[in-house]
Coordinates of C-alpha atoms and ligand atoms in Angstrom, one line a residue:
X1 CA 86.2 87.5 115.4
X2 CA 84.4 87.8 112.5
X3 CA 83.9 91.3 110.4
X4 CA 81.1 89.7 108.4
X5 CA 78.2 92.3 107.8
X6 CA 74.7 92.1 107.3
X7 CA 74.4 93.2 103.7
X8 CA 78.0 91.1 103.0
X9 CA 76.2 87.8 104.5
X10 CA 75.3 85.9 101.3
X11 CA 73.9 82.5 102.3
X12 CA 73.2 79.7 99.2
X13 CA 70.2 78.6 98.5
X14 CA 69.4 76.1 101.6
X15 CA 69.1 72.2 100.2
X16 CA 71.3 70.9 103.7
X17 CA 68.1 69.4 105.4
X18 CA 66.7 67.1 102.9
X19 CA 63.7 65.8 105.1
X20 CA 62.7 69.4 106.4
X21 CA 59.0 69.9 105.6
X22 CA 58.6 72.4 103.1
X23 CA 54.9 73.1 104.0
X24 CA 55.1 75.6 106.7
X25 CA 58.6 77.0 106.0
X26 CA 57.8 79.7 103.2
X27 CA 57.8 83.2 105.1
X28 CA 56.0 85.8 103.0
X29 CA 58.6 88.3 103.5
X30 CA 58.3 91.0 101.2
X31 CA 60.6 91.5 98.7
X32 CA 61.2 87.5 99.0
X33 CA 61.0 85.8 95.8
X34 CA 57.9 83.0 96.3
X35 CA 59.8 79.5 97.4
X36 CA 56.2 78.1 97.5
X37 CA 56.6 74.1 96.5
X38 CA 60.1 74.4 96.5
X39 CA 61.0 71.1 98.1
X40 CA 63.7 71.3 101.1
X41 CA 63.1 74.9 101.6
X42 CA 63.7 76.2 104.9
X43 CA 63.5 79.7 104.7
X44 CA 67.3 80.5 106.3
X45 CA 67.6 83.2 103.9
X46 CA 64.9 85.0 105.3
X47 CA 67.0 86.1 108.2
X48 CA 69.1 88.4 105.7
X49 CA 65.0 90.2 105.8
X50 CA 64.8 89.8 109.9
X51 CA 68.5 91.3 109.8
X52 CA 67.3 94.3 107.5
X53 CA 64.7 95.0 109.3
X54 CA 66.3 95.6 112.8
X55 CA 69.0 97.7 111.3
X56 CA 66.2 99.9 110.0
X57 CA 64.6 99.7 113.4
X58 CA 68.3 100.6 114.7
X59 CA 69.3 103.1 112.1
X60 CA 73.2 103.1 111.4
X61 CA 76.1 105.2 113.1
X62 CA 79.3 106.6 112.2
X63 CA 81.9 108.5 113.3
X64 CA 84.2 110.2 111.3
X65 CA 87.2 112.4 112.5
X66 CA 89.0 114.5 110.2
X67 CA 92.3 115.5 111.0
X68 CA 95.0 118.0 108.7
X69 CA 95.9 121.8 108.7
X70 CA 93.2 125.1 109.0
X71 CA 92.2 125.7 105.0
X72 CA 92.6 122.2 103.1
X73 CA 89.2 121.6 102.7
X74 CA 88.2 119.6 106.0
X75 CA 84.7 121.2 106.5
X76 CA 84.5 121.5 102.7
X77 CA 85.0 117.9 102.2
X78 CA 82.6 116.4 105.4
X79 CA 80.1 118.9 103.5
X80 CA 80.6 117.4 100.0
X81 CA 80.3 113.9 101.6
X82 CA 77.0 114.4 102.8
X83 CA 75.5 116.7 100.6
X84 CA 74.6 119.2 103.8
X85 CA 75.8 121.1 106.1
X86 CA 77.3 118.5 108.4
X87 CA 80.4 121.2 109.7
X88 CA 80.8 123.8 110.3
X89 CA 83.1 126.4 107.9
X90 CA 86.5 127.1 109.9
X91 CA 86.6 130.2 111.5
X92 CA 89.6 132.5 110.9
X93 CA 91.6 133.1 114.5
X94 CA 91.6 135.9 115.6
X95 CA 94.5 137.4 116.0
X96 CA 95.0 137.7 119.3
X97 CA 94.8 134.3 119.8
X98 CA 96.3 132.8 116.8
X99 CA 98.0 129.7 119.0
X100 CA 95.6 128.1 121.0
X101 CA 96.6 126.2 124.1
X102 CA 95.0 123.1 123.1
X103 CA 93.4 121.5 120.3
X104 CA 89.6 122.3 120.4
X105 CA 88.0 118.8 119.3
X106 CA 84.6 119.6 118.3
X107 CA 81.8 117.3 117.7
X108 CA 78.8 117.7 115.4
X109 CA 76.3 115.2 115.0
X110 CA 73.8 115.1 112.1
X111 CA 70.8 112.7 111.4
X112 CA 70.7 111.9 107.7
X113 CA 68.0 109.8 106.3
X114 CA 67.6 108.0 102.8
X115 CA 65.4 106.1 101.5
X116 CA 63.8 105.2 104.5
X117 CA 67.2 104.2 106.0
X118 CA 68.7 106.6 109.0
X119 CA 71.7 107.1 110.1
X120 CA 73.7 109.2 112.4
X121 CA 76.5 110.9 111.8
X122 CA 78.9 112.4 113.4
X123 CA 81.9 114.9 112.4
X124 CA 84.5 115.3 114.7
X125 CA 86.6 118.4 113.7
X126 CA 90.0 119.3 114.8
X127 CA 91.1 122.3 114.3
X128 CA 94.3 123.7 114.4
X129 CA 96.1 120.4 113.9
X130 CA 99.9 121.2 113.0
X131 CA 99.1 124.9 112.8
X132 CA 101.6 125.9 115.1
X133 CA 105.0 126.6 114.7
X134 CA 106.6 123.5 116.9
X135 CA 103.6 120.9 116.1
X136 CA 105.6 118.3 118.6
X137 CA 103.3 116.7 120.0
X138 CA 100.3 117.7 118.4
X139 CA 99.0 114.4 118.1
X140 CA 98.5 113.8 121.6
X141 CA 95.2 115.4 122.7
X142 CA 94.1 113.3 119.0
X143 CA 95.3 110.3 120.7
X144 CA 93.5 111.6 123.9
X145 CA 90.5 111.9 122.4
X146 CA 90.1 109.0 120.4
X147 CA 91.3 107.1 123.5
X148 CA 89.1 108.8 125.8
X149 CA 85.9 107.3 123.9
X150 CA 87.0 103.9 124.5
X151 CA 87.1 104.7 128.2
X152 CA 83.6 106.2 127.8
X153 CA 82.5 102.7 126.1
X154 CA 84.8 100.5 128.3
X155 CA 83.1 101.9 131.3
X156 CA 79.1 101.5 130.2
X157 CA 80.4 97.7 129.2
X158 CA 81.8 96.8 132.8
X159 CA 78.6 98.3 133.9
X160 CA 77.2 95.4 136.1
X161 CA 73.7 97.3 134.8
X162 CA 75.0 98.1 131.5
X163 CA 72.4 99.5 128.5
X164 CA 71.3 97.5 126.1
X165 CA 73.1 99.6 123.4
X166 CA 75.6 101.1 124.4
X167 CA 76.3 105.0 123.1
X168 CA 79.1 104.7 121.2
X169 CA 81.2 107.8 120.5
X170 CA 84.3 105.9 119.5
X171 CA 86.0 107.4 116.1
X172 CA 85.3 104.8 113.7
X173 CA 87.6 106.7 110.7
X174 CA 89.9 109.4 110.9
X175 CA 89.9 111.0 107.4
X176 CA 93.9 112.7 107.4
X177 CA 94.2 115.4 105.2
X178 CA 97.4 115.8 103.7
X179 CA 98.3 119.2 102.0
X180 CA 99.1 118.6 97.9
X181 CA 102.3 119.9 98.3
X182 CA 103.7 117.4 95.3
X183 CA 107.0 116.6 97.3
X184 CA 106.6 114.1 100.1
X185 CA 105.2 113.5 103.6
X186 CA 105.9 115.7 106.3
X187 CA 107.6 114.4 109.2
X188 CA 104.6 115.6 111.1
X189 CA 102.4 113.6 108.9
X190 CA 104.0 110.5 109.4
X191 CA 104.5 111.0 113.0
X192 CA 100.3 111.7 113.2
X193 CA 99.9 108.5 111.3
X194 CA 102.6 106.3 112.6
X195 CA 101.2 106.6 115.9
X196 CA 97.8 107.0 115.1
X197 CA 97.4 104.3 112.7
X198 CA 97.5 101.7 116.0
X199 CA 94.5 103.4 117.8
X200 CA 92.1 104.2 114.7
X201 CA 91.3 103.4 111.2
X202 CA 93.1 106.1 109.0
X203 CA 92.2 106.8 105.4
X204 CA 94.5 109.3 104.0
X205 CA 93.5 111.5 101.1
X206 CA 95.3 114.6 99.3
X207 CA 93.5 117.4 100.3
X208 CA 92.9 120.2 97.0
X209 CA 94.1 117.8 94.7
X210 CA 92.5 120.3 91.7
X211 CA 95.5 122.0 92.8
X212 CA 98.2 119.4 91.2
X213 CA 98.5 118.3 87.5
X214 CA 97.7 114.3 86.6
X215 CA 101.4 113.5 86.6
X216 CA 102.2 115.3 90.1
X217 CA 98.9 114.0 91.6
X218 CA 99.9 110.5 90.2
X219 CA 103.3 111.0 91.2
X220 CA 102.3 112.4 94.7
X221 CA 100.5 109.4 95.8
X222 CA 102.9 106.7 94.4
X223 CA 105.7 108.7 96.6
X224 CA 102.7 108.4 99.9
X225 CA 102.3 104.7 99.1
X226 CA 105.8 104.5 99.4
X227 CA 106.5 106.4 102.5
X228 CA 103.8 104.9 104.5
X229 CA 104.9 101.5 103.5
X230 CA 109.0 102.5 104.7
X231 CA 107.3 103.9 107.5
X232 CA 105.2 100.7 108.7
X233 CA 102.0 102.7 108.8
X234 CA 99.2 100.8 107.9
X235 CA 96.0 102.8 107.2
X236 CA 93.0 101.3 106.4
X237 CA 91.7 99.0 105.0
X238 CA 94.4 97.3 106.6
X239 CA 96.3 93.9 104.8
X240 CA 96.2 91.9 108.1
X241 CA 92.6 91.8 108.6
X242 CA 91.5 91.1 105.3
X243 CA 89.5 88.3 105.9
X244 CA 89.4 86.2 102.7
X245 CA 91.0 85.8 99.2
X246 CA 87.6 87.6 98.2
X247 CA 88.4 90.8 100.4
X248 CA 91.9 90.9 99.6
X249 CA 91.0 91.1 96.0
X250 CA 88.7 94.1 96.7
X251 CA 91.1 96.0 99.3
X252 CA 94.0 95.0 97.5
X253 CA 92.5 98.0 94.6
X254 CA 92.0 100.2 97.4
X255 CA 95.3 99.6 98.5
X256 CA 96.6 100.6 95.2
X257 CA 94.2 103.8 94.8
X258 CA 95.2 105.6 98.2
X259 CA 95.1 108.1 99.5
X260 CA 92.3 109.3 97.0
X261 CA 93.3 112.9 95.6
X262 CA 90.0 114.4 96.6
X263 CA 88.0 117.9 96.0
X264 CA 85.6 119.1 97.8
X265 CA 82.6 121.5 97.6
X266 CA 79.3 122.4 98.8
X267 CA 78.2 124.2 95.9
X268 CA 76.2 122.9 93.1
X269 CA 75.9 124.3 89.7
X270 CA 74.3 123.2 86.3
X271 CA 76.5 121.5 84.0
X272 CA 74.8 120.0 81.3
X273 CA 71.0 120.3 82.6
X274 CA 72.5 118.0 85.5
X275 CA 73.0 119.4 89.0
X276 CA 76.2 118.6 90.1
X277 CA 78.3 119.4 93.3
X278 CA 81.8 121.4 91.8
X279 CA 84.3 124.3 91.8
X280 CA 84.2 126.8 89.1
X281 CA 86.8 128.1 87.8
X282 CA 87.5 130.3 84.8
X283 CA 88.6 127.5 82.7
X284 CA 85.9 125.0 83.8
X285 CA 84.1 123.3 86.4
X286 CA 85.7 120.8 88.5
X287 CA 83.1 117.8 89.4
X288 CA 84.0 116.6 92.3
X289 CA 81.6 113.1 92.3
X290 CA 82.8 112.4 88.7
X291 CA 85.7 110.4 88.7
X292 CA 87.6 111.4 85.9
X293 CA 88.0 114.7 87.3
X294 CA 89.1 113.5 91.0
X295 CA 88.7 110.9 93.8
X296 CA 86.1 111.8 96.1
X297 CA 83.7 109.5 94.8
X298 CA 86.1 106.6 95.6
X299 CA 86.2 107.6 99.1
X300 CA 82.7 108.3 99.8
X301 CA 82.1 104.5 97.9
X302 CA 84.8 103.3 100.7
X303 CA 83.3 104.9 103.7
X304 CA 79.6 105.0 103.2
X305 CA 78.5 101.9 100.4
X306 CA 81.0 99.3 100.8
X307 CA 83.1 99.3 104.0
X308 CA 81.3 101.2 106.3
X309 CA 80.2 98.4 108.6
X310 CA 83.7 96.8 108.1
X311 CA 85.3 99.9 109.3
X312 CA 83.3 100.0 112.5
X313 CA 83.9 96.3 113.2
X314 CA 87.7 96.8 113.0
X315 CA 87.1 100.0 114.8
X316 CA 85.0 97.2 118.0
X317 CA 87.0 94.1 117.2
X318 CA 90.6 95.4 116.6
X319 CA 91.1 99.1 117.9
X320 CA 89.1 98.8 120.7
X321 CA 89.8 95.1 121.7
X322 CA 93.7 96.0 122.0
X323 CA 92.4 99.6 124.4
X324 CA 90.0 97.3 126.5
X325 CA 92.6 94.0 126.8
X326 CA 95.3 97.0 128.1
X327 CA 92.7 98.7 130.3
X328 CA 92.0 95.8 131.9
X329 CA 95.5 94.1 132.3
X330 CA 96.5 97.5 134.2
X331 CA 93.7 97.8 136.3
X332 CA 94.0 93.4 137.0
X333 CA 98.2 93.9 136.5
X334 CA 98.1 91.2 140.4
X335 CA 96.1 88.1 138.4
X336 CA 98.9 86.1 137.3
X337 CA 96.8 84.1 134.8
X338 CA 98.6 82.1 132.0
X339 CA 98.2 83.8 128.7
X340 CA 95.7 81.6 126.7
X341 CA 96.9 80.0 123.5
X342 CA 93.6 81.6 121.4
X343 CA 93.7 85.2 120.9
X344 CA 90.8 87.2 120.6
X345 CA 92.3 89.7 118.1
X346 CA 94.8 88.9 115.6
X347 CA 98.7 89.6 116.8
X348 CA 99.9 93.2 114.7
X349 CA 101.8 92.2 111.7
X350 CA 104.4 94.7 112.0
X351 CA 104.5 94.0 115.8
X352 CA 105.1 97.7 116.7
X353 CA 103.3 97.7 120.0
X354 CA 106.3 99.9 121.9
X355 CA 103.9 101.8 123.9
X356 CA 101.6 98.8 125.1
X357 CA 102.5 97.1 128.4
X358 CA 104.6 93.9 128.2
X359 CA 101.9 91.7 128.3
X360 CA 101.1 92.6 125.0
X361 CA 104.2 93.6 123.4
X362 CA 105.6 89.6 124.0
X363 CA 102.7 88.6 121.1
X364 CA 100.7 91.6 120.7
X365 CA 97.8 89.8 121.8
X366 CA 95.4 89.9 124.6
X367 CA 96.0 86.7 126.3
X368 CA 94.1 87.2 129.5
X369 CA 91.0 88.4 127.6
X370 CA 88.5 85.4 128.2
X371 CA 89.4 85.1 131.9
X372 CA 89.0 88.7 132.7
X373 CA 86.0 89.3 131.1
X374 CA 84.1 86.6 132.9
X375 CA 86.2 88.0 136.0
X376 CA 84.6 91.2 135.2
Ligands
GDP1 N1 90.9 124.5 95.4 C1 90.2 124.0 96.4 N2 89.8 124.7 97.4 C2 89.0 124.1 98.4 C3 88.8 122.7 98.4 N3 88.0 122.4 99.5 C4 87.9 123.5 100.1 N4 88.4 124.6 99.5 C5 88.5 126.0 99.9 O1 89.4 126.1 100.9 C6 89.0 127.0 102.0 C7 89.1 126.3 103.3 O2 88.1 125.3 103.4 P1 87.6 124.7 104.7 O3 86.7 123.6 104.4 O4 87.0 125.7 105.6 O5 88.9 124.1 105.4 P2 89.2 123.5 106.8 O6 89.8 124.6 107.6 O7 90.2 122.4 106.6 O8 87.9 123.1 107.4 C8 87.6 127.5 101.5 O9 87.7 128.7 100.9 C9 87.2 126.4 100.6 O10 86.2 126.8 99.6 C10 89.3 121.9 97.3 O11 89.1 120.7 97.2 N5 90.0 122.6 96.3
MG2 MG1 87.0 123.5 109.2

């Protein structure tokens, strides 16, 4: 499995084929720097330009879920990230029907283009999450949902006449708000991420963090860091898939930093002849992209300009390797094949796998994978 991205691939200068014939091997790719006479050039580092260009041609996709309580900034926030209207305000409940039945997932999609580059995205909004007065439970129809995608994708894969790309709806991040309360973690927020952790990417953040001082804020998420790690939840980006010493330097910060005490708005205002996205309030205006004022701009960084195709490769190659391998161990439970000694996705650290079948609680891996898939 590899999480390596297009933009991460860095490939050295080529001098492996010594007797190549530099003649014919300088592309005129633009943007290249000229190679011409450059003996032993092969021009393997014009596929990072062949990559670029089909991802244009391709345009990028993401799906982010937010989850957290009415009122702490979820729409707010999705609106801040992408500088539009990508969700919708909550509505108020009416009255009358102040406890829903069910959780209303709503999905929004929004095409975003910059500088020539395009890419989808899509908000999934759940409302009402832990609004109620027994919130038992109320990650289920989450787990539901998020699960229910992988079915979607699952069953366009085993499609003997399958797409060539298939639509992919699966939640690549779920963004959990958690409300800046200064104590601890609810027990309904450790529950959500406990469970939800082994399905999805989660990136935690403090939802209104304008609303706590420095020390509480700094306080605040040194106790989070603390409970998740008593907790064995492991949001993203997750220790066990780091892939080299180079990543674990860079996600080891991040590990540090969560959850990022963010504020959001959608309104700008002029503060020093510079446009900028804020709250006003009598005694100032909060910023909410400048970092010395909160930590929005770290997760934006995290989800949109530096991990964004990571996250969806651990979203294909982790989350929804372990939902497939399951899937199709239930639906094949009469093959008695021998479990295979290489596993397709790395075992869970923590090992917590009590709600997957025994076939993958014994390792946490898939071991019939290969087989099945060419059985399939
Ligand atoms: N103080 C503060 N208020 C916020 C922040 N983000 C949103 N709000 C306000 O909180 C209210 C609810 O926001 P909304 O985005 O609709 O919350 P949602 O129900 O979670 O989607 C609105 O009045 C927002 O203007 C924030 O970071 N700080
Ligand atoms: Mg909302």
């Amino acid at each position: 499995m590899s999480t390596m991205t297009g933009s991460e691939v860095s490939l050295s200068h080529s001098n492996m084929s010594e007797t190549a014939k530099p003649s014919h091997a300088n592309p005129q790719v633009k943007g290249d720097k000229s190679h011409g006479g450059e003996f032993g050039y092969v021009g393997i580092d014009a596929i990072l330009e062949q990559m670029r260009r089909k991802a244009m041609k391709q345009g990028f996709e993401l799906n982010l879920m937010v989850v957290g309580q009415s009122g702490l900034g979820k729409s707010t926030l999705m609106n801040t990230l992408f500088k539009s209207k990508v969700s919708r305000k909550s509505v108020k409940p009416d009255p009358e029907e102040r406890i829903p039945k069910t959780i209303d997932i709503k999905s929004i999609s929004h095409d975003i283009e910059e500088k020539g580059v395009r890419m989808k995205l899509t908000v999934i909004d759940t409302p009402g999450f832990g609004d109620q007065i027994n919130n038992e439970n109320c990650w289920l129809p989450i787990m539901k949902f998020i699960n229910d995608q992988y079915e979607a994708y699952l069953q366009e894969e085993i499609n003997i006449d399958r797409k060539k790309r298939i639509p992919d709806s699966r939640v690549h991040c779920c963004i959990y708000f958690i409300p800046p309360t200064g104590h601890c973690l609810r027990p309904l927020d450790v529950e959500f991420m406990r469970r939800l952790s082994k399905v999805v990417n989660i990136v935690p953040v403090i939802a209104k963090a304008d609303t706590l001082t420095l020390e509480e804020r700094d306080f605040f998420k040194q106790t989070i860091r603390e409970e998740l790690r008593a907790n064995g939840i492991d949001v993203y980006p997750q220790k066990e898939f780091d892939e080299d010493a180079e990543d674990r330097l860079i996600n080891d910060k991040i590990r540090e930093a969560i959850p990022f005490a963010v504020v959001g708005s959608d309104q700008e205002y002029q503060v020093n002849g510079k446009r900028i996205l804020g709250r006003k309030t009598k005694w100032g205006t909060i910023e909410v992209e400048n970092i010395a004022h909160c930590e929005f701009a770290y997760l934006r960084d995290l989800l949109i300009r530096t991990h964004m195709q990571n996250i969806k490769d651990i979203t294909s190659n982790i989350h929804y390797e372990t939902y497939r391998v399951r899937r199709l161990n239930e639906s094949n439970g009469h093959f008695s094949i021998q479990p295979s000694d290489h596993a397709a996705v790395p075992p869970k650290a923590d090992g917590q796998h009590e709600e997957q079948p025994a076939v993958l609680q014994a390792n946490g891996v898939p071991p019939q994978l290969e087989v099945l898939s060419h059985e399939l």
